[in-house]
Coordinates of C-alpha atoms in Angstrom, one line a residue:
Chain A
M1 CA 54.2 18.8 60.9
T2 CA 51.2 16.8 59.2
R3 CA 49.8 14.2 61.3
E4 CA 49.2 11.0 59.5
R5 CA 45.5 10.0 59.3
I6 CA 44.6 6.5 60.7
Y7 CA 41.5 4.7 59.7
L8 CA 39.9 3.0 62.5
A9 CA 38.4 -0.4 61.5
G10 CA 36.4 -3.0 63.7
P11 CA 33.3 -4.2 65.1
D12 CA 33.4 -1.4 67.5
V13 CA 30.9 0.3 65.3
F14 CA 28.2 -2.2 66.4
L15 CA 28.4 -1.2 70.1
P16 CA 25.8 0.9 71.9
D17 CA 28.3 3.2 73.0
A18 CA 30.2 3.1 69.4
I19 CA 30.7 6.8 69.4
E20 CA 32.2 7.2 72.8
I21 CA 34.7 4.1 72.0
G22 CA 35.6 6.1 68.6
N23 CA 36.3 9.2 70.5
N24 CA 38.4 7.2 73.1
K25 CA 40.4 5.8 70.0
K26 CA 40.8 9.4 68.4
A27 CA 42.0 10.6 71.7
L28 CA 44.6 7.7 71.7
C29 CA 45.5 8.6 68.2
Q30 CA 45.9 12.2 69.1
H31 CA 48.2 11.2 72.0
Y32 CA 50.6 9.5 69.6
G33 CA 50.6 12.4 66.9
F34 CA 48.0 10.9 64.5
V35 CA 44.6 11.8 63.6
G36 CA 42.0 9.0 63.8
L37 CA 39.1 8.5 61.3
F38 CA 36.2 6.6 62.8
P39 CA 33.9 4.8 60.5
F40 CA 30.8 6.4 59.3
D41 CA 28.3 3.8 60.6
N42 CA 26.9 5.6 63.4
E43 CA 27.3 9.2 62.3
V44 CA 24.9 9.2 59.5
G45 CA 21.8 11.5 59.5
P46 CA 18.8 11.0 57.3
S47 CA 19.8 10.7 53.8
L48 CA 18.6 13.8 51.8
S49 CA 19.6 12.1 48.4
G50 CA 17.6 9.2 48.9
E51 CA 20.6 6.9 48.5
P52 CA 20.0 3.8 50.6
L53 CA 21.6 4.2 53.9
D54 CA 23.9 1.3 53.5
H55 CA 25.2 2.4 50.3
L56 CA 25.7 6.0 51.8
I57 CA 27.7 4.2 54.8
Y58 CA 30.0 2.1 52.5
R59 CA 30.7 5.2 50.1
E60 CA 31.6 7.3 53.4
N61 CA 33.8 4.5 54.8
I62 CA 35.6 3.7 51.3
A63 CA 36.4 7.8 51.0
M64 CA 37.7 7.7 54.6
I65 CA 39.8 4.7 53.7
R66 CA 41.1 6.5 50.6
Q67 CA 42.2 9.4 52.7
A68 CA 43.9 7.7 55.4
D69 CA 47.6 7.4 55.7
L70 CA 47.3 3.9 57.4
A71 CA 44.9 1.7 59.0
I72 CA 44.3 -0.2 62.3
I73 CA 42.1 -3.0 62.3
N74 CA 40.2 -4.5 65.2
L75 CA 40.4 -8.3 64.6
T76 CA 38.8 -9.8 67.6
P77 CA 36.6 -12.8 66.6
F78 CA 33.1 -11.8 66.0
R79 CA 30.0 -13.9 66.2
G80 CA 32.2 -17.1 65.2
P81 CA 35.6 -18.3 65.3
S82 CA 37.0 -15.3 62.9
A83 CA 37.1 -11.6 62.8
D84 CA 34.1 -9.5 61.7
V85 CA 33.9 -9.6 57.8
G86 CA 33.4 -5.6 57.4
S87 CA 36.7 -5.2 59.0
V88 CA 38.5 -7.8 56.9
F89 CA 36.9 -6.4 53.9
E90 CA 38.7 -2.9 54.9
L91 CA 41.9 -4.6 55.9
G92 CA 42.0 -6.0 52.2
F93 CA 40.9 -3.0 50.6
A94 CA 43.7 -0.9 52.6
H95 CA 46.2 -3.2 51.7
G96 CA 45.1 -3.1 47.9
L97 CA 45.6 0.6 48.0
G98 CA 49.1 0.1 49.2
K99 CA 48.5 1.6 52.9
P100 CA 50.5 0.3 55.7
V101 CA 47.9 -1.7 57.8
F102 CA 48.0 -2.9 61.6
G103 CA 45.9 -5.4 63.6
Y104 CA 45.1 -6.5 66.9
T105 CA 42.8 -9.1 68.7
N106 CA 41.5 -9.1 72.1
V107 CA 41.4 -12.9 71.9
T108 CA 44.9 -14.9 72.3
S109 CA 43.7 -18.2 71.0
D110 CA 44.7 -19.9 67.8
L111 CA 42.3 -20.0 65.0
V112 CA 42.2 -24.0 65.0
E113 CA 41.3 -23.6 68.9
R114 CA 38.2 -21.5 68.3
V115 CA 37.1 -23.7 65.2
A116 CA 37.4 -26.6 67.7
E117 CA 35.0 -25.0 70.2
H118 CA 32.6 -23.7 67.2
C119 CA 32.4 -27.1 65.5
P120 CA 32.0 -29.9 68.2
G121 CA 32.5 -32.6 65.0
L122 CA 36.0 -31.6 64.3
R123 CA 38.2 -34.6 63.8
M124 CA 41.6 -35.6 62.3
D125 CA 41.9 -37.0 58.7
A126 CA 44.4 -39.7 57.5
D127 CA 46.5 -36.8 56.4
G128 CA 46.7 -35.0 59.8
L129 CA 44.5 -32.2 58.9
W130 CA 41.6 -31.3 61.3
R131 CA 38.2 -31.4 59.4
D132 CA 34.9 -29.9 60.4
E133 CA 31.4 -31.8 59.7
D134 CA 31.1 -30.5 56.1
G135 CA 34.8 -32.2 55.6
M136 CA 36.3 -28.6 55.2
S137 CA 39.8 -28.4 56.6
V138 CA 40.7 -26.2 59.2
E139 CA 44.1 -23.9 58.8
N140 CA 46.7 -25.0 61.5
F141 CA 49.5 -22.7 61.2
G142 CA 49.4 -21.2 64.9
N143 CA 47.7 -18.2 63.3
A144 CA 45.1 -16.0 65.1
D145 CA 42.9 -16.2 61.9
N146 CA 42.8 -17.1 58.4
L147 CA 46.4 -17.2 56.9
M148 CA 45.5 -14.2 54.5
I149 CA 44.9 -11.9 57.5
D150 CA 47.8 -13.0 59.8
A151 CA 50.6 -13.1 56.8
C152 CA 49.2 -9.8 55.4
L153 CA 50.2 -8.3 58.5
S154 CA 53.2 -10.4 59.7
G155 CA 54.8 -10.6 56.1
A156 CA 55.2 -6.7 56.0
G157 CA 56.7 -6.8 59.5
R158 CA 53.5 -5.9 61.5
P159 CA 52.5 -9.0 63.7
L160 CA 49.0 -9.2 64.6
I161 CA 48.9 -8.4 68.3
R162 CA 47.0 -10.5 70.5
V163 CA 46.0 -9.1 74.1
P164 CA 44.5 -11.4 76.7
V165 CA 41.2 -9.5 77.8
A166 CA 38.2 -10.4 80.0
R167 CA 35.1 -11.8 78.1
S168 CA 33.1 -8.6 79.3
E169 CA 35.5 -6.1 77.9
R170 CA 36.3 -8.0 74.5
Y171 CA 35.3 -5.3 72.3
R172 CA 36.2 -2.3 74.5
D173 CA 39.9 -2.9 75.6
L174 CA 42.0 -0.7 73.8
R175 CA 45.5 -2.1 75.0
G176 CA 46.1 -3.9 71.5
F177 CA 44.9 -1.1 69.8
E178 CA 47.2 1.3 71.6
E179 CA 50.1 -1.4 70.9
C180 CA 49.4 -0.9 67.1
L181 CA 49.5 3.0 67.6
R182 CA 53.2 2.6 69.1
L183 CA 54.1 0.2 66.0
A184 CA 53.1 2.8 63.7
D185 CA 54.7 5.4 65.5
R186 CA 57.8 3.4 65.5
E187 CA 57.8 2.6 61.9
L188 CA 56.8 5.9 60.4
R189 CA 58.8 8.0 62.8
G190 CA 61.7 5.5 64.2
P191 CA 65.0 5.6 64.0
L192 CA 64.9 3.4 61.1
R193 CA 62.8 5.5 59.3
R194 CA 64.8 8.6 60.1
A195 CA 68.2 6.9 59.1
S196 CA 66.9 6.3 55.7
Chain B
M1 CA 42.0 -12.9 21.3
T2 CA 43.2 -12.4 24.9
R3 CA 41.1 -14.4 27.5
E4 CA 40.6 -12.4 30.7
R5 CA 42.0 -14.2 33.7
I6 CA 39.5 -14.5 36.7
Y7 CA 40.7 -15.3 40.3
L8 CA 38.6 -17.9 42.0
A9 CA 38.1 -17.1 45.8
G10 CA 36.2 -18.9 47.9
P11 CA 36.2 -21.6 50.9
D12 CA 36.3 -24.3 48.2
V13 CA 40.1 -24.3 49.0
F14 CA 39.0 -26.3 52.1
L15 CA 37.0 -29.2 50.7
P16 CA 38.6 -32.6 50.6
D17 CA 38.2 -32.5 46.7
A18 CA 39.3 -28.8 46.5
I19 CA 41.3 -29.5 43.6
E20 CA 38.4 -31.3 41.7
I21 CA 36.2 -28.5 42.3
G22 CA 39.0 -26.1 41.3
N23 CA 39.2 -27.8 38.0
N24 CA 35.5 -27.8 37.4
K25 CA 35.4 -23.9 38.0
K26 CA 38.3 -23.5 35.7
A27 CA 36.4 -25.7 33.0
L28 CA 33.4 -23.2 33.3
C29 CA 35.8 -20.1 33.0
Q30 CA 37.1 -21.8 29.8
H31 CA 33.4 -22.3 28.5
Y32 CA 33.0 -18.6 28.8
G33 CA 36.1 -17.8 27.4
F34 CA 37.9 -16.9 30.3
V35 CA 41.0 -18.3 32.2
G36 CA 40.4 -19.2 35.9
L37 CA 43.2 -19.1 38.4
F38 CA 42.6 -21.1 41.4
P39 CA 44.1 -20.4 44.8
F40 CA 47.3 -21.8 45.5
D41 CA 46.3 -23.4 48.9
N42 CA 46.1 -27.0 47.7
E43 CA 48.9 -26.8 45.0
V44 CA 52.0 -26.5 47.5
G45 CA 54.9 -28.5 47.5
P46 CA 57.5 -28.8 49.9
S47 CA 58.9 -25.3 50.6
L48 CA 62.5 -25.2 49.1
S49 CA 63.3 -21.8 50.4
G50 CA 62.5 -22.8 54.1
E51 CA 59.8 -20.1 53.8
P52 CA 56.7 -20.8 56.2
L53 CA 54.0 -22.5 54.1
D54 CA 51.3 -20.0 55.3
H55 CA 53.6 -17.3 54.0
L56 CA 54.2 -18.9 50.7
I57 CA 50.3 -19.5 50.0
Y58 CA 49.7 -15.9 50.7
R59 CA 52.4 -14.7 48.6
E60 CA 51.2 -16.9 45.9
N61 CA 47.5 -16.0 46.1
I62 CA 48.4 -12.2 46.3
A63 CA 50.7 -12.4 43.2
M64 CA 47.6 -14.4 41.3
I65 CA 45.1 -11.6 42.2
R66 CA 47.4 -9.0 40.9
Q67 CA 47.9 -11.1 37.7
A68 CA 44.0 -11.6 37.4
D69 CA 41.7 -9.3 35.5
L70 CA 38.8 -9.9 37.6
A71 CA 37.7 -11.9 40.6
I72 CA 34.6 -14.0 41.6
I73 CA 34.0 -14.7 45.2
N74 CA 32.1 -17.5 47.0
L75 CA 30.8 -15.6 49.8
T76 CA 28.6 -18.8 51.1
P77 CA 28.4 -18.5 54.9
F78 CA 31.3 -20.5 56.5
R79 CA 31.4 -21.4 60.0
G80 CA 29.0 -18.7 61.4
P81 CA 26.6 -16.0 59.8
S82 CA 29.3 -14.6 57.5
A83 CA 31.5 -15.5 54.5
D84 CA 34.9 -17.1 54.7
V85 CA 37.1 -14.2 56.0
G86 CA 39.9 -15.3 53.5
S87 CA 37.5 -14.7 50.7
V88 CA 36.6 -11.3 52.1
F89 CA 40.2 -10.3 52.6
E90 CA 40.5 -11.0 48.8
L91 CA 37.4 -9.4 47.9
G92 CA 38.8 -6.1 49.5
F93 CA 42.3 -6.4 48.0
A94 CA 40.9 -7.0 44.8
H95 CA 38.6 -4.2 44.9
G96 CA 41.4 -1.9 46.2
L97 CA 43.4 -3.0 43.3
G98 CA 40.5 -1.7 41.2
K99 CA 39.6 -5.1 39.8
P100 CA 35.9 -5.8 38.9
V101 CA 34.7 -8.2 41.5
F102 CA 31.6 -10.7 41.4
G103 CA 30.0 -12.5 44.5
Y104 CA 27.7 -15.3 45.0
T105 CA 26.4 -17.2 47.8
N106 CA 24.7 -20.6 48.1
V107 CA 22.4 -19.5 50.8
T108 CA 19.5 -17.1 50.4
S109 CA 18.8 -15.8 53.7
D110 CA 19.5 -12.3 55.0
L111 CA 22.4 -11.7 57.2
V112 CA 19.9 -10.8 60.3
E113 CA 18.3 -14.0 60.0
R114 CA 21.3 -15.9 60.2
V115 CA 22.6 -14.0 63.2
A116 CA 19.3 -14.7 65.0
E117 CA 19.9 -18.3 64.5
H118 CA 23.5 -17.9 65.6
C119 CA 22.8 -15.7 68.5
P120 CA 19.9 -16.9 70.6
G121 CA 19.8 -14.2 73.0
L122 CA 19.1 -11.6 70.0
R123 CA 16.5 -8.7 70.9
M124 CA 15.4 -5.5 69.8
D125 CA 16.4 -2.2 71.7
A126 CA 14.3 0.8 72.1
D127 CA 15.4 2.2 68.9
G128 CA 14.3 -0.7 66.9
L129 CA 17.8 -2.0 66.4
W130 CA 18.6 -5.8 66.9
R131 CA 21.2 -6.3 69.4
D132 CA 23.2 -9.4 70.1
E133 CA 24.0 -10.7 73.9
D134 CA 27.1 -8.4 73.8
G135 CA 25.0 -5.6 72.9
M136 CA 26.4 -5.4 69.4
S137 CA 23.8 -4.4 67.0
V138 CA 23.0 -6.4 63.9
E139 CA 22.7 -4.6 60.5
N140 CA 19.5 -5.0 58.8
F141 CA 19.4 -3.8 55.5
G142 CA 18.1 -6.9 53.6
N143 CA 21.6 -7.7 52.7
A144 CA 23.3 -11.2 52.3
D145 CA 26.2 -9.9 54.4
N146 CA 27.8 -7.2 56.2
L147 CA 27.0 -4.1 54.3
M148 CA 30.7 -3.4 52.7
I149 CA 30.5 -6.8 51.3
D150 CA 27.1 -6.1 49.5
A151 CA 27.6 -2.7 48.6
C152 CA 31.1 -3.1 47.2
L153 CA 29.3 -5.5 44.7
S154 CA 25.8 -4.0 44.2
G155 CA 27.5 -0.2 44.4
A156 CA 29.2 -1.4 41.1
G157 CA 26.2 -2.8 39.3
R158 CA 27.1 -6.2 40.3
P159 CA 24.4 -7.7 42.5
L160 CA 25.6 -10.3 45.3
I161 CA 23.9 -13.6 43.4
R162 CA 21.8 -15.8 46.1
V163 CA 21.1 -19.3 44.9
P164 CA 19.0 -21.7 46.9
V165 CA 21.2 -25.0 47.4
A166 CA 20.7 -28.0 49.5
R167 CA 22.7 -28.0 52.7
S168 CA 24.8 -31.1 51.5
E169 CA 25.7 -29.1 48.1
R170 CA 26.4 -25.7 49.8
Y171 CA 30.2 -25.6 49.0
R172 CA 30.0 -27.5 45.8
D173 CA 27.1 -26.1 43.8
L174 CA 28.3 -23.9 40.9
R175 CA 25.1 -22.3 39.6
G176 CA 25.7 -19.0 41.4
F177 CA 29.4 -19.2 40.2
E178 CA 28.2 -19.6 36.5
E179 CA 25.7 -17.0 37.1
C180 CA 28.5 -14.6 37.9
L181 CA 30.7 -15.7 34.7
R182 CA 27.6 -14.6 32.7
L183 CA 27.4 -11.5 34.4
A184 CA 31.1 -10.9 33.9
D185 CA 31.0 -12.0 30.2
R186 CA 27.9 -9.5 29.8
E187 CA 29.7 -6.5 31.2
L188 CA 33.2 -7.1 29.8
R189 CA 32.0 -8.0 26.0
G190 CA 28.2 -7.2 26.0
P191 CA 26.6 -4.6 23.6
L192 CA 27.0 -1.9 26.3
R193 CA 30.6 -2.7 26.4
R194 CA 31.0 -3.0 22.5
A195 CA 29.0 0.5 21.8
S196 CA 31.4 2.5 24.2

């Protein structure tokens, strides 16, 4: 049996113990019959070709996403109200390639709540829209993040999984990740799939 | 002659005068012989089908990107050190579809400088990596944003354009946008193209 390959995106790559977290994710993938592909960021040696390191990492990650059969994206807010932009780029890229994408966040609040924390000057305009100090409106659809992210997932029947996690474990807790593995297993191998 | 269609991504859609900014961008596109497609966010009427508004906006924007021949993405930092995640999703999606993508930012600083402003607890670890209060490392490649964004553009020979803009005009100044139009014009119709 061929095991589907999953690209494992997320700000996890920035953790001091990124390689350990990556190995934990790969072990969970294996438990569910998948092969996990962890981003290249922390596995780079010296560049023999003289290619700049950031270009090398980019090229390897893009190649890994192309090889993958699906992707699971860690969309936990990162240095601001929204998800890590590197992970969001990979979400969009994988979706553009037509790969099934799953996502989770270890923060349960709606986007608008986190923008309110981040922008103390938030106020409601005459049309009932929240606006920040630059006058920029804040989406208020009950989503976890920008609508392009939430709707990309939920529109394909794959809800963005939100898990309540203690602040100290925000970038390490893997319950949301495991729930995505269960969703992927059900979608790719479940009774609906088998019947089709 | 067929005029190439450009998808115009950016947090511009959140401005109170988003439609006016969109019209200004479309006029510049026309000046350079392109047709600008501005995101659907502010042009939605009542949903007759009962489809949730965020899903409707998502679906229309995705359809517009598919129709477009290329995209220009406003990557100006938005509510934090990095670009608007909705725009970054669209950058990744357009790249996944194989469309040429161009990008600009109205802030000239490197990512690491903005993370330092945003995270007062930033410090250098024993390996010479900047780490924030969560211990998460900060990329320091001299890029404007996460390497997946910068390298996606520069790796294809399309540098991320950085323009110094006054704070008050950050989300309205269109010089970087116009520079992207010039780059697109040169790439799609320039002497190199004609000679091939």
